[in-house]
GROMACS .gro file of C-alpha atoms in nm:
model
  289
    1UNK     CA    1   0.017  -0.032   0.001
    2UNK     CA    2   0.126   0.344  -0.127
    3UNK     CA    3   0.086   0.616   0.171
    4UNK     CA    4  -0.069   0.952   0.062
    5UNK     CA    5   0.060   1.245  -0.008
    6UNK     CA    6  -0.062   1.443   0.352
    7UNK     CA    7   0.053   1.071   0.509
    8UNK     CA    8   0.443   1.068   0.436
    9UNK     CA    9   0.454   1.472   0.455
   10UNK     CA   10   0.327   1.347   0.890
   11UNK     CA   11   0.585   1.115   0.787
   12UNK     CA   12   0.858   1.368   0.712
   13UNK     CA   13   0.752   1.645   0.987
   14UNK     CA   14   0.734   1.357   1.206
   15UNK     CA   15   1.074   1.230   1.155
   16UNK     CA   16   1.254   1.548   1.115
   17UNK     CA   17   1.123   1.671   1.488
   18UNK     CA   18   1.276   1.235   1.661
   19UNK     CA   19   1.620   1.377   1.490
   20UNK     CA   20   1.546   1.788   1.638
   21UNK     CA   21   1.539   1.609   1.976
   22UNK     CA   22   1.795   1.319   1.964
   23UNK     CA   23   2.023   1.597   1.834
   24UNK     CA   24   1.987   1.861   2.143
   25UNK     CA   25   2.016   1.585   2.407
   26UNK     CA   26   2.388   1.506   2.190
   27UNK     CA   27   2.403   1.867   2.221
   28UNK     CA   28   2.281   1.884   2.613
   29UNK     CA   29   2.500   1.595   2.673
   30UNK     CA   30   2.821   1.732   2.564
   31UNK     CA   31   2.751   2.078   2.673
   32UNK     CA   32   2.984   2.157   3.056
   33UNK     CA   33   3.298   1.943   2.897
   34UNK     CA   34   3.247   2.234   2.610
   35UNK     CA   35   3.230   2.519   2.835
   36UNK     CA   36   3.515   2.390   3.029
   37UNK     CA   37   3.718   2.412   2.781
   38UNK     CA   38   3.583   2.747   2.662
   39UNK     CA   39   3.630   2.902   2.980
   40UNK     CA   40   3.923   2.722   3.115
   41UNK     CA   41   4.117   2.752   2.715
   42UNK     CA   42   4.229   2.475   2.558
   43UNK     CA   43   4.590   2.435   2.725
   44UNK     CA   44   4.431   2.445   3.124
   45UNK     CA   45   4.177   2.297   2.964
   46UNK     CA   46   4.312   1.966   2.838
   47UNK     CA   47   4.618   1.968   3.071
   48UNK     CA   48   4.379   1.916   3.344
   49UNK     CA   49   4.182   1.725   3.236
   50UNK     CA   50   4.343   1.548   2.989
   51UNK     CA   51   4.689   1.521   3.141
   52UNK     CA   52   4.843   1.214   2.899
   53UNK     CA   53   4.673   1.326   2.542
   54UNK     CA   54   5.023   1.348   2.384
   55UNK     CA   55   4.993   0.952   2.360
   56UNK     CA   56   4.695   1.057   2.162
   57UNK     CA   57   4.953   1.083   1.873
   58UNK     CA   58   5.172   0.857   1.767
   59UNK     CA   59   5.407   0.742   1.467
   60UNK     CA   60   5.266   0.464   1.324
   61UNK     CA   61   4.914   0.455   1.146
   62UNK     CA   62   4.807   0.220   0.934
   63UNK     CA   63   4.431   0.306   0.841
   64UNK     CA   64   4.297   0.560   0.568
   65UNK     CA   65   3.984   0.739   0.765
   66UNK     CA   66   3.801   1.060   0.739
   67UNK     CA   67   3.780   1.303   0.896
   68UNK     CA   68   3.447   1.280   0.994
   69UNK     CA   69   3.441   1.230   1.343
   70UNK     CA   70   3.205   0.934   1.352
   71UNK     CA   71   3.603   0.712   1.172
   72UNK     CA   72   3.826   0.981   1.376
   73UNK     CA   73   3.647   0.846   1.717
   74UNK     CA   74   3.667   0.499   1.617
   75UNK     CA   75   3.861   0.236   1.742
   76UNK     CA   76   3.952   0.085   1.387
   77UNK     CA   77   4.022  -0.276   1.444
   78UNK     CA   78   4.281  -0.236   1.079
   79UNK     CA   79   4.522   0.039   1.318
   80UNK     CA   80   4.560   0.394   1.396
   81UNK     CA   81   4.388   0.621   1.107
   82UNK     CA   82   4.525   0.855   0.958
   83UNK     CA   83   4.257   1.142   0.880
   84UNK     CA   84   4.193   1.286   0.523
   85UNK     CA   85   3.860   1.395   0.405
   86UNK     CA   86   3.660   1.125   0.246
   87UNK     CA   87   3.993   0.939   0.241
   88UNK     CA   88   4.145   1.203   0.030
   89UNK     CA   89   3.842   1.196  -0.301
   90UNK     CA   90   3.860   1.607  -0.194
   91UNK     CA   91   4.211   1.633  -0.234
   92UNK     CA   92   4.366   1.908  -0.428
   93UNK     CA   93   4.402   1.739  -0.778
   94UNK     CA   94   4.359   1.931  -1.152
   95UNK     CA   95   4.237   1.601  -1.204
   96UNK     CA   96   4.213   1.217  -1.031
   97UNK     CA   97   4.487   1.062  -1.178
   98UNK     CA   98   4.710   1.345  -1.004
   99UNK     CA   99   4.522   1.294  -0.698
  100UNK     CA  100   4.528   0.908  -0.682
  101UNK     CA  101   4.932   0.939  -0.711
  102UNK     CA  102   4.988   1.270  -0.454
  103UNK     CA  103   4.741   1.196  -0.179
  104UNK     CA  104   4.843   0.734  -0.253
  105UNK     CA  105   5.215   0.800  -0.215
  106UNK     CA  106   5.047   1.047   0.109
  107UNK     CA  107   4.905   0.684   0.235
  108UNK     CA  108   5.221   0.519   0.194
  109UNK     CA  109   5.474   0.793   0.368
  110UNK     CA  110   5.231   0.719   0.686
  111UNK     CA  111   5.302   0.358   0.709
  112UNK     CA  112   4.896   0.305   0.568
  113UNK     CA  113   4.790  -0.013   0.448
  114UNK     CA  114   4.448   0.030   0.465
  115UNK     CA  115   4.141   0.262   0.287
  116UNK     CA  116   3.814   0.285   0.422
  117UNK     CA  117   3.553   0.422   0.268
  118UNK     CA  118   3.211   0.529   0.569
  119UNK     CA  119   2.837   0.541   0.468
  120UNK     CA  120   2.685   0.921   0.437
  121UNK     CA  121   2.990   1.060   0.344
  122UNK     CA  122   2.990   1.374   0.290
  123UNK     CA  123   3.338   1.468   0.158
  124UNK     CA  124   3.236   1.187  -0.120
  125UNK     CA  125   2.884   1.402  -0.182
  126UNK     CA  126   3.098   1.702  -0.268
  127UNK     CA  127   3.393   1.507  -0.455
  128UNK     CA  128   3.085   1.397  -0.693
  129UNK     CA  129   2.922   1.750  -0.746
  130UNK     CA  130   3.250   1.890  -0.813
  131UNK     CA  131   3.302   1.633  -1.081
  132UNK     CA  132   2.948   1.679  -1.202
  133UNK     CA  133   2.789   2.029  -1.196
  134UNK     CA  134   2.437   2.041  -1.132
  135UNK     CA  135   2.378   1.695  -1.027
  136UNK     CA  136   2.205   1.601  -0.708
  137UNK     CA  137   2.325   1.237  -0.627
  138UNK     CA  138   2.122   0.961  -0.383
  139UNK     CA  139   2.310   0.858  -0.175
  140UNK     CA  140   2.346   0.531  -0.246
  141UNK     CA  141   2.555   0.598  -0.512
  142UNK     CA  142   2.736   0.927  -0.356
  143UNK     CA  143   2.804   0.623  -0.128
  144UNK     CA  144   2.896   0.388  -0.457
  145UNK     CA  145   3.140   0.643  -0.507
  146UNK     CA  146   3.324   0.694  -0.191
  147UNK     CA  147   3.397   0.267  -0.237
  148UNK     CA  148   3.568   0.333  -0.530
  149UNK     CA  149   3.778   0.601  -0.496
  150UNK     CA  150   3.868   0.412  -0.237
  151UNK     CA  151   3.977   0.045  -0.474
  152UNK     CA  152   4.122   0.287  -0.712
  153UNK     CA  153   4.383   0.461  -0.389
  154UNK     CA  154   4.365   0.100  -0.344
  155UNK     CA  155   4.516  -0.013  -0.715
  156UNK     CA  156   4.769   0.350  -0.685
  157UNK     CA  157   4.898   0.224  -0.377
  158UNK     CA  158   4.958  -0.133  -0.500
  159UNK     CA  159   5.136   0.047  -0.838
  160UNK     CA  160   5.390   0.148  -0.637
  161UNK     CA  161   5.420  -0.177  -0.516
  162UNK     CA  162   5.284  -0.155  -0.123
  163UNK     CA  163   4.999  -0.341   0.006
  164UNK     CA  164   4.635  -0.222   0.074
  165UNK     CA  165   4.302  -0.336   0.081
  166UNK     CA  166   4.015  -0.194   0.123
  167UNK     CA  167   3.793  -0.175   0.447
  168UNK     CA  168   3.393  -0.056   0.404
  169UNK     CA  169   3.239   0.069   0.692
  170UNK     CA  170   2.885   0.116   0.700
  171UNK     CA  171   2.679   0.452   0.925
  172UNK     CA  172   2.546   0.267   1.145
  173UNK     CA  173   2.867   0.125   1.290
  174UNK     CA  174   3.074   0.459   1.282
  175UNK     CA  175   3.099   0.690   1.618
  176UNK     CA  176   2.800   0.876   1.592
  177UNK     CA  177   2.416   0.923   1.502
  178UNK     CA  178   2.322   0.733   1.193
  179UNK     CA  179   2.101   1.121   1.113
  180UNK     CA  180   2.380   1.402   1.167
  181UNK     CA  181   2.724   1.559   1.242
  182UNK     CA  182   2.786   1.629   1.659
  183UNK     CA  183   3.115   1.766   1.638
  184UNK     CA  184   3.150   2.079   1.891
  185UNK     CA  185   3.557   2.068   1.803
  186UNK     CA  186   3.762   2.112   1.498
  187UNK     CA  187   4.151   1.909   1.588
  188UNK     CA  188   4.390   2.114   1.353
  189UNK     CA  189   4.700   1.871   1.369
  190UNK     CA  190   5.076   2.050   1.359
  191UNK     CA  191   5.198   1.776   1.526
  192UNK     CA  192   5.086   1.472   1.314
  193UNK     CA  193   4.952   1.160   1.417
  194UNK     CA  194   4.651   1.221   1.644
  195UNK     CA  195   4.395   0.997   1.730
  196UNK     CA  196   4.120   1.153   1.954
  197UNK     CA  197   4.013   0.777   1.976
  198UNK     CA  198   4.294   0.666   2.234
  199UNK     CA  199   4.149   0.929   2.468
  200UNK     CA  200   3.783   0.852   2.626
  201UNK     CA  201   3.592   1.153   2.657
  202UNK     CA  202   3.774   1.392   2.410
  203UNK     CA  203   3.495   1.636   2.240
  204UNK     CA  204   3.372   1.495   1.971
  205UNK     CA  205   3.561   1.631   1.655
  206UNK     CA  206   3.703   1.645   1.347
  207UNK     CA  207   4.074   1.568   1.254
  208UNK     CA  208   4.223   1.767   0.995
  209UNK     CA  209   4.624   1.572   0.887
  210UNK     CA  210   4.784   1.992   0.908
  211UNK     CA  211   5.121   1.863   0.944
  212UNK     CA  212   5.084   1.602   0.685
  213UNK     CA  213   4.881   1.782   0.427
  214UNK     CA  214   4.915   2.087   0.171
  215UNK     CA  215   4.810   2.431   0.390
  216UNK     CA  216   4.552   2.425   0.045
  217UNK     CA  217   4.436   2.087   0.147
  218UNK     CA  218   4.426   2.221   0.480
  219UNK     CA  219   4.229   2.461   0.445
  220UNK     CA  220   4.010   2.295   0.191
  221UNK     CA  221   3.925   2.079   0.501
  222UNK     CA  222   3.856   2.287   0.745
  223UNK     CA  223   3.668   2.547   0.513
  224UNK     CA  224   3.435   2.168   0.490
  225UNK     CA  225   3.435   2.061   0.880
  226UNK     CA  226   3.365   2.401   0.968
  227UNK     CA  227   3.034   2.440   0.681
  228UNK     CA  228   2.925   2.047   0.822
  229UNK     CA  229   2.961   2.167   1.184
  230UNK     CA  230   2.764   2.463   1.130
  231UNK     CA  231   2.512   2.384   0.879
  232UNK     CA  232   2.199   2.138   0.862
  233UNK     CA  233   2.397   1.830   0.915
  234UNK     CA  234   2.551   1.888   1.194
  235UNK     CA  235   2.469   2.064   1.575
  236UNK     CA  236   2.413   2.407   1.278
  237UNK     CA  237   2.229   2.695   1.448
  238UNK     CA  238   2.318   2.565   1.825
  239UNK     CA  239   2.567   2.707   1.788
  240UNK     CA  240   2.651   3.076   1.919
  241UNK     CA  241   2.881   3.336   2.113
  242UNK     CA  242   2.827   3.104   2.403
  243UNK     CA  243   2.885   2.848   2.266
  244UNK     CA  244   3.073   2.779   1.936
  245UNK     CA  245   3.289   2.538   1.742
  246UNK     CA  246   3.627   2.494   1.875
  247UNK     CA  247   3.960   2.499   1.659
  248UNK     CA  248   4.123   2.393   1.901
  249UNK     CA  249   4.545   2.420   1.679
  250UNK     CA  250   4.801   2.101   1.849
  251UNK     CA  251   5.122   2.307   1.770
  252UNK     CA  252   5.484   2.114   1.843
  253UNK     CA  253   5.597   2.514   1.985
  254UNK     CA  254   5.437   2.862   2.078
  255UNK     CA  255   5.588   3.002   1.800
  256UNK     CA  256   5.449   2.779   1.531
  257UNK     CA  257   5.073   2.759   1.756
  258UNK     CA  258   4.991   3.146   1.710
  259UNK     CA  259   5.135   3.107   1.384
  260UNK     CA  260   4.882   2.899   1.263
  261UNK     CA  261   4.600   3.056   1.473
  262UNK     CA  262   4.627   3.359   1.258
  263UNK     CA  263   4.636   3.097   0.985
  264UNK     CA  264   4.342   2.933   1.068
  265UNK     CA  265   4.183   3.338   1.095
  266UNK     CA  266   4.231   3.397   0.789
  267UNK     CA  267   4.152   3.058   0.643
  268UNK     CA  268   3.776   3.135   0.840
  269UNK     CA  269   3.766   3.511   0.716
  270UNK     CA  270   3.508   3.484   0.541
  271UNK     CA  271   3.234   3.254   0.674
  272UNK     CA  272   2.960   3.461   0.822
  273UNK     CA  273   2.980   3.190   1.149
  274UNK     CA  274   3.332   3.312   1.243
  275UNK     CA  275   3.246   3.660   1.152
  276UNK     CA  276   2.921   3.603   1.417
  277UNK     CA  277   3.117   3.535   1.705
  278UNK     CA  278   3.009   3.141   1.659
  279UNK     CA  279   3.385   2.990   1.572
  280UNK     CA  280   3.640   3.032   1.869
  281UNK     CA  281   3.989   2.981   1.773
  282UNK     CA  282   4.227   2.712   2.050
  283UNK     CA  283   4.498   2.550   2.077
  284UNK     CA  284   4.792   2.425   2.331
  285UNK     CA  285   5.156   2.314   2.293
  286UNK     CA  286   5.217   1.958   2.256
  287UNK     CA  287   5.558   1.799   2.322
  288UNK     CA  288   5.512   1.468   2.150
  289UNK     CA  289   5.610   1.096   2.312
   0.00000   0.00000   0.00000
């Protein structure tokens, strides 16, 4: 039996209402921690709440994953993670061949042997629209596009005489809601190897591997994840000047910390949410163990 248009509309409204409630519950659950982060500042907050944070910065990675907080905070049995938007599908290049060459070099250099793709990948959706302008793809099409990219990347790595395999992570297997992003932070990592899954209780956040990718690609990824977090697919309008999205810069020394915070501000300067005070830039020096 087919649902009438009115019943379909009612079901859609009810579904959206449930998502809104779920989103509010998730927001409330993380609010005390974020108030402490904003109130104390990143340096004091992490030193107090996560004194062993340095051990979350790993030397060896085996698994390329998306910057999505549902992946970066997931404890992968395949090993520690190297984060790239869509496992590199958005990496800046003139064409796919160049992108595969650049990303395969990056992943090989980081020791990666597993390339993941995941359900509901926003980066893959953006890549599809980049490659097929004017087309709005169905979720299944985006999933296939992400998988196809991961398989091509595996093949590119193998052509360079290195071993790799593809692993798919379903949306329900990720460490977040299937319906929305629950990131309250963006970790802009210039120390290298940050794996938030190694510290229980860290604010949920996207990870940008600033140490290992170009400045242009880091800027691209920061723009993408800020749009996701502050838009309808994230907590969106729940962010405010009093409860901002926090960009946490990890730097190896104070000089780089100062410069990187300026760099982040420059990247975000034209963003309306940043201009409205809904994004806070903070950070700390981390001495890698």
